[in-house]
GROMACS .gro file of C-alpha atoms in nm:
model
  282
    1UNK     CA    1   2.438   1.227  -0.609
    2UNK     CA    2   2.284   1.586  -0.741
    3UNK     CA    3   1.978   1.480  -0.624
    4UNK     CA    4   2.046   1.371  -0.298
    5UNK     CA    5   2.185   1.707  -0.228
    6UNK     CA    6   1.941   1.886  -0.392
    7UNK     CA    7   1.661   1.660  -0.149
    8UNK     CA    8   1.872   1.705   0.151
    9UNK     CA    9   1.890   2.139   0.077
   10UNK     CA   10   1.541   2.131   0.029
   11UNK     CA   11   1.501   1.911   0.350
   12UNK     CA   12   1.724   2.199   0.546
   13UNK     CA   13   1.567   2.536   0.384
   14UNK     CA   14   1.190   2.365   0.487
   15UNK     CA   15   1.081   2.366   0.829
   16UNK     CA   16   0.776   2.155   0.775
   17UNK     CA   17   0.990   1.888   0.549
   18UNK     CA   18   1.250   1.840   0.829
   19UNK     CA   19   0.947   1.811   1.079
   20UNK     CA   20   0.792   1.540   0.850
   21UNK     CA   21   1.132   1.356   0.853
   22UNK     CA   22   1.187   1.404   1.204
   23UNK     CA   23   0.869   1.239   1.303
   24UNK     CA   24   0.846   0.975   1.027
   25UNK     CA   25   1.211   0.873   1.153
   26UNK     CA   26   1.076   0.850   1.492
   27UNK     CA   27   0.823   0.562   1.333
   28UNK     CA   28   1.106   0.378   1.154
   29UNK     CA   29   1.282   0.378   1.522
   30UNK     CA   30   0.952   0.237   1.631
   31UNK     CA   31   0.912  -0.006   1.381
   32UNK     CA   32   1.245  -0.130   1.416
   33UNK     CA   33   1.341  -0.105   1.816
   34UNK     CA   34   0.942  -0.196   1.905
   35UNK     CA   35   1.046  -0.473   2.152
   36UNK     CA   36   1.301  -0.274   2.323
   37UNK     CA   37   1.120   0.041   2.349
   38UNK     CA   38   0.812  -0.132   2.435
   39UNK     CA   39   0.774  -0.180   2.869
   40UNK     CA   40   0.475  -0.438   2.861
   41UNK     CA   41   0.378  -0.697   2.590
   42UNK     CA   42   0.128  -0.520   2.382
   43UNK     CA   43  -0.146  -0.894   2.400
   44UNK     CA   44  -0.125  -1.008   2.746
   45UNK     CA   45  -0.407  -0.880   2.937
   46UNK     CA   46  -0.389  -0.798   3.321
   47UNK     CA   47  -0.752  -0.761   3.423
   48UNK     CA   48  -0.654  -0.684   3.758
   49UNK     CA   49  -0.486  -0.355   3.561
   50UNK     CA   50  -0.764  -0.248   3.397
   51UNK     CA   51  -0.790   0.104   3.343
   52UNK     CA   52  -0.507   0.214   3.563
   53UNK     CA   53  -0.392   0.604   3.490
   54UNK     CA   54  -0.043   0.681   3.340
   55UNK     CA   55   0.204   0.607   3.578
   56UNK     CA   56   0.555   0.521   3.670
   57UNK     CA   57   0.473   0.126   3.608
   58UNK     CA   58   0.256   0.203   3.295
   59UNK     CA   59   0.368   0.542   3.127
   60UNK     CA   60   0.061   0.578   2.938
   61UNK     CA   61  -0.201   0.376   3.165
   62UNK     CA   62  -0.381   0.077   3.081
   63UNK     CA   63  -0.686  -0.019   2.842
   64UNK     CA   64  -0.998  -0.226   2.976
   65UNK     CA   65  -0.853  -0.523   2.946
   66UNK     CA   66  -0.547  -0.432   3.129
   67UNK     CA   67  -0.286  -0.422   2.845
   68UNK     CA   68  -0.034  -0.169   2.821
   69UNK     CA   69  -0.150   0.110   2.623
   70UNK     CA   70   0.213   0.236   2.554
   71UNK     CA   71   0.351  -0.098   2.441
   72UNK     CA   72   0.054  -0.145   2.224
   73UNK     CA   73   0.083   0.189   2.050
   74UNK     CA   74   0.480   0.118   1.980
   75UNK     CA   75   0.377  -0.201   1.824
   76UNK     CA   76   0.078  -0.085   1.633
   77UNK     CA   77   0.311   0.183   1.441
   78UNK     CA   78   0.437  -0.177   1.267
   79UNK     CA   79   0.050  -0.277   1.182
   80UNK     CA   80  -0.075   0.041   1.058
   81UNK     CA   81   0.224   0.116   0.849
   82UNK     CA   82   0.261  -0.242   0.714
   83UNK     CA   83  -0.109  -0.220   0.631
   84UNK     CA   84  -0.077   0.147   0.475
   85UNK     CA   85   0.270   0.159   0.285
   86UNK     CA   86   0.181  -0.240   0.178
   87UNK     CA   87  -0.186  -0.088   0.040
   88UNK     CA   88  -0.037   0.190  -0.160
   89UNK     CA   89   0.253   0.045  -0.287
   90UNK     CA   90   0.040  -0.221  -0.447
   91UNK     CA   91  -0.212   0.020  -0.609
   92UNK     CA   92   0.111   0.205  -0.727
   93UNK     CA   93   0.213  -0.096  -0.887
   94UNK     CA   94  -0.123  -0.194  -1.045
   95UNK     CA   95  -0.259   0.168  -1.100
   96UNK     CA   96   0.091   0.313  -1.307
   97UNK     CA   97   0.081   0.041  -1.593
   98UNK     CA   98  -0.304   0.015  -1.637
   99UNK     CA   99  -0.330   0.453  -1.631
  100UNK     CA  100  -0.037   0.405  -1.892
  101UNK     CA  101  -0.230   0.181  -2.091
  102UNK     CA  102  -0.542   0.318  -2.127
  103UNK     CA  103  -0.445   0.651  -2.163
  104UNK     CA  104  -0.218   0.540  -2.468
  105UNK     CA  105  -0.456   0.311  -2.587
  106UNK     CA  106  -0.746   0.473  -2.676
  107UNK     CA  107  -1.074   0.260  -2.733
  108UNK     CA  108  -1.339   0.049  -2.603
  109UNK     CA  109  -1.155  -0.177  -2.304
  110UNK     CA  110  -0.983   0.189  -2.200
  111UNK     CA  111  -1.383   0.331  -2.157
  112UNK     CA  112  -1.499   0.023  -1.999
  113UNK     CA  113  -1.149   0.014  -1.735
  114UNK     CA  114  -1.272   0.358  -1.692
  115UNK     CA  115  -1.652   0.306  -1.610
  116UNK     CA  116  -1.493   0.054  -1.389
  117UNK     CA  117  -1.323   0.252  -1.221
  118UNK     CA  118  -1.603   0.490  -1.151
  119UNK     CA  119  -1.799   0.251  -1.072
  120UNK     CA  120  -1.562   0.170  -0.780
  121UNK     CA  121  -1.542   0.511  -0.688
  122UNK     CA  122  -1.873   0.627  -0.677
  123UNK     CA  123  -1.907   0.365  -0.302
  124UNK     CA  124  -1.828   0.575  -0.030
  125UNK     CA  125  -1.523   0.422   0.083
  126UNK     CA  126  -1.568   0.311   0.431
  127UNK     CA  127  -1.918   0.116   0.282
  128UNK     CA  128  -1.737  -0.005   0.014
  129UNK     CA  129  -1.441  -0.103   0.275
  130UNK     CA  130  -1.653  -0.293   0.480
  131UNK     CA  131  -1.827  -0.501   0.264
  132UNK     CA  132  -1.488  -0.630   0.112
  133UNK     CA  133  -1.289  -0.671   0.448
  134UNK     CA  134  -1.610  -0.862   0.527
  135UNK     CA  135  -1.627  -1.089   0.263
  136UNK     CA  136  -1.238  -1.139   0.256
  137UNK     CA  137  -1.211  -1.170   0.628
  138UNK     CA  138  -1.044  -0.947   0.949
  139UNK     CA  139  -0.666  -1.025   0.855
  140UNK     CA  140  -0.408  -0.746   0.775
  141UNK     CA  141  -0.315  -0.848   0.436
  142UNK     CA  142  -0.693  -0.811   0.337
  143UNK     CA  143  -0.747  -0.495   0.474
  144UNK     CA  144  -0.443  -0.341   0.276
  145UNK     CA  145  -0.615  -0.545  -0.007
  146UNK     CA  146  -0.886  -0.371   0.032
  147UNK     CA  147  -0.746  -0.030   0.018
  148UNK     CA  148  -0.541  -0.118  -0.228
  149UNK     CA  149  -0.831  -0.176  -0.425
  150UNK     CA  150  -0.945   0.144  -0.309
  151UNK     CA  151  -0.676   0.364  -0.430
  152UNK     CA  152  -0.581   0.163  -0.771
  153UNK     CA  153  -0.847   0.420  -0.940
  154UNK     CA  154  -0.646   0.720  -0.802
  155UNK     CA  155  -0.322   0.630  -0.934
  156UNK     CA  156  -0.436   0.484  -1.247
  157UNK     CA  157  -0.666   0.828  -1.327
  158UNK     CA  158  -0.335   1.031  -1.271
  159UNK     CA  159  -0.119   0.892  -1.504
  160UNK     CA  160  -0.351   0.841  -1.712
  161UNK     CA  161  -0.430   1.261  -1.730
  162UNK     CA  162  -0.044   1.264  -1.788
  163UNK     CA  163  -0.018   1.040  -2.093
  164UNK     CA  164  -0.283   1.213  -2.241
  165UNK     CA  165  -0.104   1.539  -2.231
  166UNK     CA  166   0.192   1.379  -2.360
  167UNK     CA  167   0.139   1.145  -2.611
  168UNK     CA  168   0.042   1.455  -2.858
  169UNK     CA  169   0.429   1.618  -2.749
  170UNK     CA  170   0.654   1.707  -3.053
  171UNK     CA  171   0.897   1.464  -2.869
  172UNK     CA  172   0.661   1.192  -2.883
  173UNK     CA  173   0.605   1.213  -3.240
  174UNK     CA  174   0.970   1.278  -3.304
  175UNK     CA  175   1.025   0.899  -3.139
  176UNK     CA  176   0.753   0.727  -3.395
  177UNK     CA  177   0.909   0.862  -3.645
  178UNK     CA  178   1.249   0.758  -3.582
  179UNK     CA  179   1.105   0.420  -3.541
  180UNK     CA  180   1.059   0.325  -3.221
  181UNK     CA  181   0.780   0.075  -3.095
  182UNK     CA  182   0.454   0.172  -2.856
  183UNK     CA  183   0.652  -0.034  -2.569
  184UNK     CA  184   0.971   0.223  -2.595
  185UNK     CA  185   0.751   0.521  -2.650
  186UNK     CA  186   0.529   0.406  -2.352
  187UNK     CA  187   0.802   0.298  -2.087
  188UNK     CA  188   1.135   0.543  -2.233
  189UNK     CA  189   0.943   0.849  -2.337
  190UNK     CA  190   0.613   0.937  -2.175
  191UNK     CA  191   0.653   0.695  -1.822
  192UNK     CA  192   0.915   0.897  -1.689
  193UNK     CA  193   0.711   1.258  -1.785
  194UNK     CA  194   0.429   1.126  -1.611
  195UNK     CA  195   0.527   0.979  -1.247
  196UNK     CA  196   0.577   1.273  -1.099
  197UNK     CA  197   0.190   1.377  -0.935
  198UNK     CA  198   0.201   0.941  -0.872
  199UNK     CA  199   0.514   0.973  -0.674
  200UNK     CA  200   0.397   1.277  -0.524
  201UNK     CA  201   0.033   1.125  -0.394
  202UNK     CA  202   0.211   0.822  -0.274
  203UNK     CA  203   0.326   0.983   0.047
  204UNK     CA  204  -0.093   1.167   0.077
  205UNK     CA  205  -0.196   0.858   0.005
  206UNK     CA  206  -0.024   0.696   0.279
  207UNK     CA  207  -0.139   0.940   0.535
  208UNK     CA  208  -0.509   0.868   0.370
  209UNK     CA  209  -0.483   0.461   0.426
  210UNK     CA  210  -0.326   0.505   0.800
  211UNK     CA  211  -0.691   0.681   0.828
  212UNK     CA  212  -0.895   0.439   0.644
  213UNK     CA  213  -0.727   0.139   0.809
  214UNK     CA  214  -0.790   0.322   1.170
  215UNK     CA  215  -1.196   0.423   1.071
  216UNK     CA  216  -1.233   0.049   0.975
  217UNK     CA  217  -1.074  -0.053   1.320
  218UNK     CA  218  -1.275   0.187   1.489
  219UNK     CA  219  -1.622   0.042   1.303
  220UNK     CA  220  -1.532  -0.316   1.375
  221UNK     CA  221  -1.434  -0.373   1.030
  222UNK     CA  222  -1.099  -0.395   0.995
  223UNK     CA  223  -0.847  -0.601   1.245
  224UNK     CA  224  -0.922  -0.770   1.551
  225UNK     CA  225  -0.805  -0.762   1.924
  226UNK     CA  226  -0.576  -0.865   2.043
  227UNK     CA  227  -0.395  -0.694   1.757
  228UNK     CA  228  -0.209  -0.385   1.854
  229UNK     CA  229  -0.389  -0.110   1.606
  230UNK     CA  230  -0.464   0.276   1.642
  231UNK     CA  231  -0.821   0.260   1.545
  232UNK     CA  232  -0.866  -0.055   1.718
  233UNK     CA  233  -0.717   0.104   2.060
  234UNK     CA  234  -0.945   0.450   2.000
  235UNK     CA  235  -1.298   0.222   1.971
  236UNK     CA  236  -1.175   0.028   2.301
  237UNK     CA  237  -1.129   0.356   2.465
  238UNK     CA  238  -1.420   0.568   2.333
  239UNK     CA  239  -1.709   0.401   2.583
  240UNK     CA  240  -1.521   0.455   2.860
  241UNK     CA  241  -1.411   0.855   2.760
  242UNK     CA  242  -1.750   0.997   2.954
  243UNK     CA  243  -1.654   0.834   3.253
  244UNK     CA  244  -1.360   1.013   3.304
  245UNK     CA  245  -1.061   0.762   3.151
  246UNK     CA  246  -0.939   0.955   2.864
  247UNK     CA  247  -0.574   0.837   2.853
  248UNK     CA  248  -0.737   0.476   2.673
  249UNK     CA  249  -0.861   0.636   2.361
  250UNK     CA  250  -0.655   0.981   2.374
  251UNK     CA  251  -0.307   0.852   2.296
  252UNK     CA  252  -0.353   0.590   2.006
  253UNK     CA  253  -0.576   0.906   1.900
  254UNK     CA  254  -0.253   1.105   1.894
  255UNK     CA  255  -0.030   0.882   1.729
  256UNK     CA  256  -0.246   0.844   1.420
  257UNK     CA  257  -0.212   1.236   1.385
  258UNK     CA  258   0.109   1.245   1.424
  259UNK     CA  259   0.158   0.956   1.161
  260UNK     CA  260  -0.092   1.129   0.931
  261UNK     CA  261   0.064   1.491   1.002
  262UNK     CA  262   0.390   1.321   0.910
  263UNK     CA  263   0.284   1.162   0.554
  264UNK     CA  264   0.124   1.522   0.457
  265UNK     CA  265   0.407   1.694   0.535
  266UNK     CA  266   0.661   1.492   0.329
  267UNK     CA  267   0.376   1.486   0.043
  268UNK     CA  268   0.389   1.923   0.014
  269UNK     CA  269   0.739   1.887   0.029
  270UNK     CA  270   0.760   1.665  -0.249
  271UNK     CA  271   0.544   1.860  -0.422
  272UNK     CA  272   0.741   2.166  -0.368
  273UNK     CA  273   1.051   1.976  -0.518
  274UNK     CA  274   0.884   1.837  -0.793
  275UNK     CA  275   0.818   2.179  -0.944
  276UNK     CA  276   1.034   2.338  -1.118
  277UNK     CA  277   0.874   2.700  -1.050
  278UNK     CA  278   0.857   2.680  -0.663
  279UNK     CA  279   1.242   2.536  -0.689
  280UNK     CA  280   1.339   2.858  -0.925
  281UNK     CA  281   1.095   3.099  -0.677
  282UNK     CA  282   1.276   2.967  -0.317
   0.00000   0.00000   0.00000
């Protein structure tokens, strides 16, 4: 209960928090009200509405194959945030217990996890994206696969840095010598020390797949039409942007800022709450 007030103070003394809660509140209400809020179905094409300018009947115009561009984007917040938060949390869960792991255990499978792990790294990430999405196939569960293979390394490499630091603490040796096993020492003593910069980077990180999931749209590499999907909706657009119809590629363009302004915002703040020394300064 401490902490909730403590988060909700925070939340009221920081503009930019209460901005990233506004907006990612906004998303939930999208998510969850899509097929009220929504005015068209996002898949049923209307050729003879192609391309038709923001208007009364279609409040943010139509795409080239006549769909609604508004209903689309409304539905798409439930794609590229199933994709994202689905991605991260499953590199959370994989990354956390293998950085635990081989930053306890010292030895020959923690260097060779770790080569791995440059190894996967050292791709840039859209390459590296694309060639797994195309050898899994263009469904959503493999692209958040896919980043979640992607961003395993991250989380794993900073709890790993963590248990380093701690597993030399006076604490640390106080529990082995009161007798306590590598599994308590790991999971009761140095786990809870070290998820705080993992917790933090889980909200960055989300901003960071909404943006990999859109590029690999955008590229052809991630989901297909008719699928409602920022990146997808921006590529449909972008031909079409030098002739004069801006509106296609333009708003699916702003909702993926706003979604990744609202993931970056919530990640200072709870980086500003998870330290001490900022809490003590404000």
């Amino acid at each position: 209960m401490k902490s909730l007030r403590s988060l909700f103070t925070h939340i009221r003394r920081h503009p930019a928090a209460m901005v990233g809660v506004i907006l990612l509140a906004l998303q939930i209400v999208a998510i969850v009200f899509a097929p009220l809020l929504s005015t068209h179905s996002p898949t049923e094409a209307d050729p003879i509405s192609s391309l038709q300018p923001p208007s009364f009947e279609h409040w943010l115009g139509t795409d080239v194959s006549g769909m609604d561009i508004y209903s689309r984007i409304i539905y798409a917040t439930r794609i590229n945030l199933l994709i994202s938060i689905s991605a991260v949390a499953l590199a959370f869960v994989l990354g956390v217990p293998i950085g635990l792991l081989i930053g306890y255990y010292r030895g020959f499978v923690s260097s060779l996890i770790m080569r791995l792990f440059d190894f996967i790294q050292s791709f840039p990430v859209f390459v590296l994206g694309m060639a797994l999405v195309s050898v899994m196939g263009q469904e959503i569960w493999n692209v958040a696969i896919v980043l979640a293979v992607l961003f395993t390394p991250m989380f794993a490499r900073l709890i790993r840095a963590e248990v380093l630091s701690l597993r030399e603490r006076p604490f640390i040796s106080a529990a082995r010598c009161s007798g306590a096993t590598d599994a308590s020492i790991m999971f009761r003593h140095i786990l809870p020390n070290a998820l705080t910069p993992a917790i933090v980077q889980v909200s960055i990180s989300i901003g960071m797949a909404i943006l990999l999931t859109a590029g690999l749209s955008f590229i052809g590499a991630g989901v297909r039409m008719p699928t409602p999907e920022w990146g997808l909706m921006v590529s449909s657009g972008a031909q079409q942007m030098i002739l004069g119809v801006w509106w296609v590629s333009l708003f699916p363009g702003l909702a993926i800022v706003i979604s990744v302004l609202c993931f970056a915002l919530l990640g200072d703040a709870a980086k500003e709450l998870s330290d001490p020394t900022t809490r003590t300064r404000r």
